[in-house]
mmCIF file of C-alpha atoms in Angstrom:
data_model
loop_
_atom_site.group_PDB
_atom_site.id
_atom_site.type_symbol
_atom_site.label_atom_id
_atom_site.label_comp_id
_atom_site.label_asym_id
_atom_site.label_seq_id
_atom_site.Cartn_x
_atom_site.Cartn_y
_atom_site.Cartn_z
ATOM 1 C CA MET A 1 127.835 87.785 35.218
ATOM 2 C CA GLU A 2 127.803 86.909 38.765
ATOM 3 C CA SER A 3 130.865 85.270 39.775
ATOM 4 C CA ASP A 4 129.159 83.268 42.571
ATOM 5 C CA PHE A 5 127.138 80.812 40.718
ATOM 6 C CA GLU A 6 128.887 77.797 38.888
ATOM 7 C CA GLY A 7 125.908 75.997 37.034
ATOM 8 C CA PRO A 8 125.547 74.686 33.748
ATOM 9 C CA ALA A 9 126.627 76.199 30.425
ATOM 10 C CA ILE A 10 128.662 78.699 31.975
ATOM 11 C CA ASP A 11 130.331 79.896 29.149
ATOM 12 C CA SER A 12 127.251 80.232 26.865
ATOM 13 C CA GLY A 13 129.582 81.745 24.092
ATOM 14 C CA ALA A 14 131.617 78.637 23.886
ATOM 15 C CA ARG A 15 128.686 76.572 23.572
ATOM 16 C CA ILE A 16 126.999 78.503 20.941
ATOM 17 C CA GLU A 17 130.413 78.143 19.001
ATOM 18 C CA ILE A 18 130.209 74.283 19.227
ATOM 19 C CA GLU A 19 126.761 73.760 18.186
ATOM 20 C CA MET A 20 127.278 76.346 15.046
ATOM 21 C CA LEU A 21 130.124 74.256 14.318
ATOM 22 C CA SER A 22 127.983 70.782 14.980
ATOM 23 C CA GLN A 23 125.533 72.373 12.389
ATOM 24 C CA GLN A 24 128.016 73.196 9.808
ATOM 25 C CA VAL A 25 129.368 70.091 9.934
ATOM 26 C CA GLU A 26 125.905 68.153 9.553
ATOM 27 C CA ASP A 27 125.305 70.566 6.744
ATOM 28 C CA MET A 28 128.520 69.700 4.923
ATOM 29 C CA ARG A 29 127.681 65.980 5.321
ATOM 30 C CA LYS A 30 124.220 66.246 3.581
ATOM 31 C CA GLU A 31 126.298 68.259 1.144
ATOM 32 C CA ILE A 32 128.670 65.607 0.465
ATOM 33 C CA GLU A 33 125.808 62.958 0.277
ATOM 34 C CA ARG A 34 123.950 65.349 -2.167
ATOM 35 C CA LEU A 35 127.196 65.514 -4.524
ATOM 36 C CA SER A 36 127.927 61.919 -4.397
ATOM 37 C CA LEU A 37 124.507 61.127 -5.629
ATOM 38 C CA GLU A 38 125.033 63.540 -8.286
ATOM 39 C CA ILE A 39 128.195 62.109 -9.058
ATOM 40 C CA SER A 40 126.987 58.830 -9.352
ATOM 41 C CA ARG A 41 124.173 60.042 -11.785
ATOM 42 C CA SER A 42 126.499 61.551 -13.787
ATOM 43 C CA GLN A 43 128.766 58.758 -14.318
ATOM 44 C CA SER A 44 125.791 57.146 -15.947
ATOM 45 C CA ASP A 45 124.571 59.752 -18.207
ATOM 46 C CA GLY A 46 127.724 62.274 -18.614
ATOM 47 C CA SER A 47 126.105 65.317 -17.201
ATOM 48 C CA ALA A 48 127.957 67.841 -15.347
ATOM 49 C CA VAL A 49 128.197 67.650 -11.652
ATOM 50 C CA LEU A 50 129.958 70.823 -10.081
ATOM 51 C CA GLN A 51 127.444 72.958 -8.695
ATOM 52 C CA GLY A 52 127.284 75.623 -5.484
ATOM 53 C CA ALA A 53 131.255 76.257 -5.650
ATOM 54 C CA ASP A 54 130.702 79.942 -5.217
ATOM 55 C CA GLY A 55 127.272 79.930 -3.503
ATOM 56 C CA ALA A 56 126.881 79.890 0.326
ATOM 57 C CA ASP A 57 122.927 79.317 0.036
ATOM 58 C CA ASP A 58 124.015 75.822 -2.065
ATOM 59 C CA TYR A 59 125.867 74.691 0.841
ATOM 60 C CA GLY A 60 123.347 75.920 3.572
ATOM 61 C CA TYR A 61 125.446 78.358 5.373
ATOM 62 C CA ASP A 62 127.680 81.305 4.946
ATOM 63 C CA SER A 63 131.211 80.776 6.489
ATOM 64 C CA THR A 64 131.937 84.659 5.735
ATOM 65 C CA SER A 65 128.993 85.843 7.651
ATOM 66 C CA PRO A 66 129.337 87.373 10.907
ATOM 67 C CA ASN A 67 128.886 84.967 13.864
ATOM 68 C CA GLU A 68 127.168 87.092 16.679
ATOM 69 C CA ILE A 69 126.525 85.564 19.745
ATOM 70 C CA ILE A 70 123.868 87.478 20.751
ATOM 71 C CA ASP A 71 122.044 86.718 17.583
ATOM 72 C CA ALA A 72 122.735 83.010 17.862
ATOM 73 C CA TYR A 73 120.300 81.992 20.410
ATOM 74 C CA ALA A 74 117.532 81.889 18.173
ATOM 75 C CA GLN A 75 118.974 80.074 15.350
ATOM 76 C CA VAL A 76 117.599 76.466 14.561
ATOM 77 C CA VAL A 77 120.070 73.418 15.120
ATOM 78 C CA LEU A 78 119.927 69.646 15.574
ATOM 79 C CA ILE A 79 119.513 68.511 19.096
ATOM 80 C CA ALA A 80 122.496 66.218 19.704
ATOM 81 C CA ASN A 81 121.747 62.913 21.299
ATOM 82 C CA ARG A 82 118.263 64.039 22.137
ATOM 83 C CA ASN A 83 116.988 60.585 23.589
ATOM 84 C CA ASP A 84 119.354 61.167 26.262
ATOM 85 C CA VAL A 85 118.933 64.668 27.152
ATOM 86 C CA ASN A 86 117.307 64.019 30.602
ATOM 87 C CA GLN A 87 119.528 61.307 31.759
ATOM 88 C CA GLU A 88 118.615 60.056 35.251
ATOM 89 C CA LEU A 89 115.188 62.024 35.289
ATOM 90 C CA LYS A 90 112.020 60.084 34.760
ATOM 91 C CA LEU A 91 108.784 61.272 33.142
ATOM 92 C CA ALA A 92 105.611 61.790 35.386
ATOM 93 C CA SER A 93 103.335 59.539 33.251
ATOM 94 C CA SER A 94 99.563 60.651 33.017
ATOM 95 C CA SER A 95 98.931 57.374 35.194
ATOM 96 C CA PHE A 96 101.331 58.196 37.867
ATOM 97 C CA LEU A 97 99.885 61.547 38.174
ATOM 98 C CA LYS A 98 96.286 60.480 38.383
ATOM 99 C CA GLU A 99 97.303 58.045 40.832
ATOM 100 C CA LYS A 100 99.059 60.598 43.183
ATOM 101 C CA PHE A 101 96.484 63.405 42.625
ATOM 102 C CA GLY A 102 93.329 62.328 40.643
ATOM 103 C CA LEU A 103 92.606 64.057 37.632
ATOM 104 C CA PRO A 104 92.533 67.937 37.657
ATOM 105 C CA ARG A 105 88.926 67.926 36.692
ATOM 106 C CA GLU A 106 86.578 64.788 35.893
ATOM 107 C CA ASP A 107 85.031 66.135 32.795
ATOM 108 C CA LEU A 108 88.342 66.472 30.353
ATOM 109 C CA THR A 109 87.698 67.566 26.869
ATOM 110 C CA ASP A 110 90.044 68.568 24.002
ATOM 111 C CA ASN A 111 89.707 72.355 25.194
ATOM 112 C CA CYS A 112 91.490 73.954 27.954
ATOM 113 C CA GLN A 113 89.125 74.536 31.094
ATOM 114 C CA SER A 114 89.330 75.405 34.675
ATOM 115 C CA MET A 115 90.910 73.318 37.154
ATOM 116 C CA THR A 116 88.551 71.591 39.531
ATOM 117 C CA ASN A 117 90.516 69.097 41.724
ATOM 118 C CA PRO A 118 90.437 70.947 45.168
ATOM 119 C CA ARG A 119 93.876 69.340 46.277
ATOM 120 C CA LEU A 120 95.408 70.599 43.125
ATOM 121 C CA GLU A 121 93.325 74.074 42.709
ATOM 122 C CA GLU A 122 94.451 75.372 46.242
ATOM 123 C CA ASN A 123 98.273 75.022 45.249
ATOM 124 C CA LEU A 124 97.577 76.737 41.902
ATOM 125 C CA VAL A 125 99.043 80.322 41.463
ATOM 126 C CA LEU A 126 99.452 83.002 38.973
ATOM 127 C CA GLU A 127 102.642 84.800 39.320
ATOM 128 C CA GLU A 128 105.399 86.760 37.292
ATOM 129 C CA VAL A 129 108.732 84.171 37.195
ATOM 130 C CA GLY A 130 111.802 85.673 35.614
ATOM 131 C CA PRO A 131 110.812 86.723 32.217
ATOM 132 C CA VAL A 132 107.242 85.073 31.838
ATOM 133 C CA ARG A 133 104.011 84.848 33.620
ATOM 134 C CA VAL A 134 102.810 81.730 34.229
ATOM 135 C CA ARG A 135 99.875 79.580 36.133
ATOM 136 C CA MET A 136 101.343 76.503 37.708
ATOM 137 C CA LEU A 137 101.190 74.774 41.002
ATOM 138 C CA LYS A 138 103.123 76.620 43.913
ATOM 139 C CA PRO A 139 106.165 74.219 44.224
ATOM 140 C CA ALA A 140 106.402 74.270 40.368
ATOM 141 C CA ILE A 141 106.626 77.978 40.316
ATOM 142 C CA ASP A 142 109.201 78.209 43.085
ATOM 143 C CA SER A 143 111.416 75.561 41.240
ATOM 144 C CA LEU A 144 110.813 77.528 38.063
ATOM 145 C CA ARG A 145 112.103 80.676 39.480
ATOM 146 C CA VAL A 146 115.040 78.981 40.682
ATOM 147 C CA VAL A 147 116.084 78.046 37.165
ATOM 148 C CA PHE A 148 115.395 81.449 35.805
ATOM 149 C CA GLU A 149 117.591 83.122 38.757
ATOM 150 C CA ASN A 150 120.514 80.512 37.795
ATOM 151 C CA ILE A 151 120.147 81.729 33.952
ATOM 152 C CA ARG A 152 119.818 85.370 34.711
ATOM 153 C CA ARG A 153 122.984 85.247 36.901
ATOM 154 C CA THR A 154 125.087 83.376 34.404
ATOM 155 C CA ASP A 155 123.574 84.180 30.827
ATOM 156 C CA PRO A 156 121.358 87.511 31.354
ATOM 157 C CA ASP A 157 121.278 88.027 27.206
ATOM 158 C CA LEU A 158 119.705 84.617 26.888
ATOM 159 C CA PHE A 159 117.577 85.406 29.932
ATOM 160 C CA ALA A 160 116.161 88.594 28.132
ATOM 161 C CA ARG A 161 114.945 86.608 25.213
ATOM 162 C CA ILE A 162 113.185 84.017 27.007
ATOM 163 C CA ASN A 163 109.598 83.940 25.888
ATOM 164 C CA THR A 164 106.663 81.806 26.985
ATOM 165 C CA ALA A 165 103.671 79.805 24.673
ATOM 166 C CA GLY A 166 101.591 78.572 27.908
ATOM 167 C CA SER A 167 101.826 76.626 31.152
ATOM 168 C CA LEU A 168 98.384 75.489 32.480
ATOM 169 C CA CYS A 169 95.936 73.835 30.035
ATOM 170 C CA VAL A 170 93.462 71.357 31.680
ATOM 171 C CA ARG A 171 92.232 69.126 29.138
ATOM 172 C CA ARG A 172 92.932 65.485 28.129
ATOM 173 C CA ILE A 173 95.620 64.115 25.903
ATOM 174 C CA ARG A 174 94.758 64.418 22.322
ATOM 175 C CA GLY A 175 93.205 60.863 21.230
ATOM 176 C CA ALA A 176 92.951 59.639 24.961
ATOM 177 C CA THR A 177 89.574 59.852 26.887
ATOM 178 C CA SER A 178 90.650 60.257 30.830
ATOM 179 C CA SER A 179 94.548 60.819 30.711
ATOM 180 C CA ALA A 180 95.830 64.560 31.372
ATOM 181 C CA SER A 181 99.419 65.779 30.393
ATOM 182 C CA ALA A 182 101.535 67.518 32.692
ATOM 183 C CA HIS A 183 99.995 70.870 31.606
ATOM 184 C CA ALA A 184 96.709 70.081 32.877
ATOM 185 C CA TYR A 185 98.619 69.337 36.371
ATOM 186 C CA GLY A 186 100.331 72.676 36.137
ATOM 187 C CA LEU A 187 103.500 71.084 36.198
ATOM 188 C CA ALA A 188 104.635 72.020 32.926
ATOM 189 C CA VAL A 189 105.667 75.254 30.624
ATOM 190 C CA ASP A 190 106.393 75.794 27.120
ATOM 191 C CA LEU A 191 109.198 78.390 26.232
ATOM 192 C CA ASN A 192 110.868 79.835 23.106
ATOM 193 C CA ILE A 193 113.351 82.515 22.271
ATOM 194 C CA ASP A 194 112.236 85.803 20.962
ATOM 195 C CA GLY A 195 108.385 84.560 20.609
ATOM 196 C CA VAL A 196 109.261 82.196 17.803
ATOM 197 C CA LEU A 197 107.500 78.673 17.950
ATOM 198 C CA ASP A 198 109.516 75.752 17.421
ATOM 199 C CA THR A 199 108.421 73.418 14.859
ATOM 200 C CA LEU A 200 107.408 70.189 16.553
ATOM 201 C CA GLY A 201 108.835 66.790 15.428
ATOM 202 C CA ASP A 202 111.669 67.874 13.309
ATOM 203 C CA GLY A 203 114.326 66.900 15.502
ATOM 204 C CA LYS A 204 115.620 70.650 15.568
ATOM 205 C CA THR A 205 115.369 73.476 18.220
ATOM 206 C CA GLN A 206 116.648 76.929 18.944
ATOM 207 C CA LEU A 207 119.884 76.805 20.340
ATOM 208 C CA GLY A 208 118.909 79.202 23.276
ATOM 209 C CA LEU A 209 116.345 76.116 24.054
ATOM 210 C CA THR A 210 119.356 73.497 24.202
ATOM 211 C CA ILE A 211 121.019 76.141 26.854
ATOM 212 C CA LEU A 212 118.084 76.315 28.816
ATOM 213 C CA ALA A 213 117.688 72.586 29.226
ATOM 214 C CA ASP A 214 120.772 72.319 31.057
ATOM 215 C CA PHE A 215 119.441 74.713 33.827
ATOM 216 C CA PHE A 216 116.112 72.663 33.814
ATOM 217 C CA ARG A 217 117.890 69.307 34.222
ATOM 218 C CA GLN A 218 119.876 70.414 37.188
ATOM 219 C CA GLU A 219 116.483 71.483 38.871
ATOM 220 C CA GLY A 220 114.955 68.456 38.261
ATOM 221 C CA TRP A 221 112.710 69.048 34.960
ATOM 222 C CA VAL A 222 112.806 66.986 31.931
ATOM 223 C CA TRP A 223 112.614 68.303 28.452
ATOM 224 C CA GLY A 224 110.357 67.285 25.803
ATOM 225 C CA ALA A 225 113.168 67.132 22.951
ATOM 226 C CA ALA A 226 113.558 63.795 24.236
ATOM 227 C CA TRP A 227 110.078 62.653 22.884
ATOM 228 C CA GLY A 228 109.509 60.134 20.143
ATOM 229 C CA ARG A 229 107.772 63.146 18.751
ATOM 230 C CA GLU A 230 110.011 65.897 19.517
ATOM 231 C CA ASP A 231 108.961 69.026 21.538
ATOM 232 C CA SER A 232 111.560 70.965 22.570
ATOM 233 C CA MET A 233 109.537 74.168 23.734
ATOM 234 C CA HIS A 234 107.855 71.995 26.404
ATOM 235 C CA PHE A 235 109.815 71.531 29.864
ATOM 236 C CA GLU A 236 107.973 69.653 32.756
ATOM 237 C CA VAL A 237 108.617 68.502 36.458
ATOM 238 C CA SER A 238 110.221 65.043 36.749
ATOM 239 C CA ARG A 239 108.443 62.294 38.638
ATOM 240 C CA ASN A 240 111.995 62.464 40.961
ATOM 241 C CA LYS A 241 110.869 66.227 41.726
ATOM 242 C CA ILE A 242 107.470 65.179 42.230
ATOM 243 C CA GLU A 243 108.212 62.238 44.615
ATOM 244 C CA GLU A 244 110.802 64.718 46.284
ATOM 245 C CA TRP A 245 107.603 66.991 47.057
ATOM 246 C CA LEU A 246 105.168 64.781 48.026
ATOM 247 C CA GLU A 247 107.957 63.466 50.701
ATOM 248 C CA GLN A 248 108.401 66.907 51.651
ATOM 249 C CA GLY A 249 104.415 67.442 52.161
ATOM 250 C CA LEU A 250 104.522 70.021 49.453
ATOM 251 C CA LEU A 251 101.894 68.740 47.235
#
């Protein structure tokens, strides 16, 4: 680890331990609720209630199993305080993006197509950025490169396990007629650990993504874990950052 960078999640090992303990506490809470329910039922029918006393599977975790940091990044955990993970950062709504840039193409469909908006298209690039290859707007790629470099310098093991599930996809938001998401503008990327896709909307995510989110937030990106329908693979440039780029003449 290089010593001249002080960014978020410096001690990933400690972060992992905290997340795993939090998950165990949540598992025990659920087990207590289950046992309490069985006790209530047994009081009414006289049946035995003690179950799972010697089985780790019954409790949802095994406290005697190895706790290897290198294997913990892909572990699925609950997302703590997920409604507040983006703090002061604002989402760039589809109406905001349309007002500032127009649509990425006029005839949007439910399928990914090419970008035809001249202003956006001239800023669109395809590059290797850190551990992934993405097609995005140039300022977004430059910003993403900063994020990945900070991760590499701080936590090279996590950096090596980052994978992507896609970036640019010029299509309308499903269910809408003329609204496009940040993906359609080249301002978003989907990431995962070890190529394992996250389950959409379950309020959980890979532990490694919770660490990545700290670095993205510091660089002005919002995390989809905060959505009403949680999408924790999704990272997109915040409205704050876009307004900064517009002021600087980068877009």
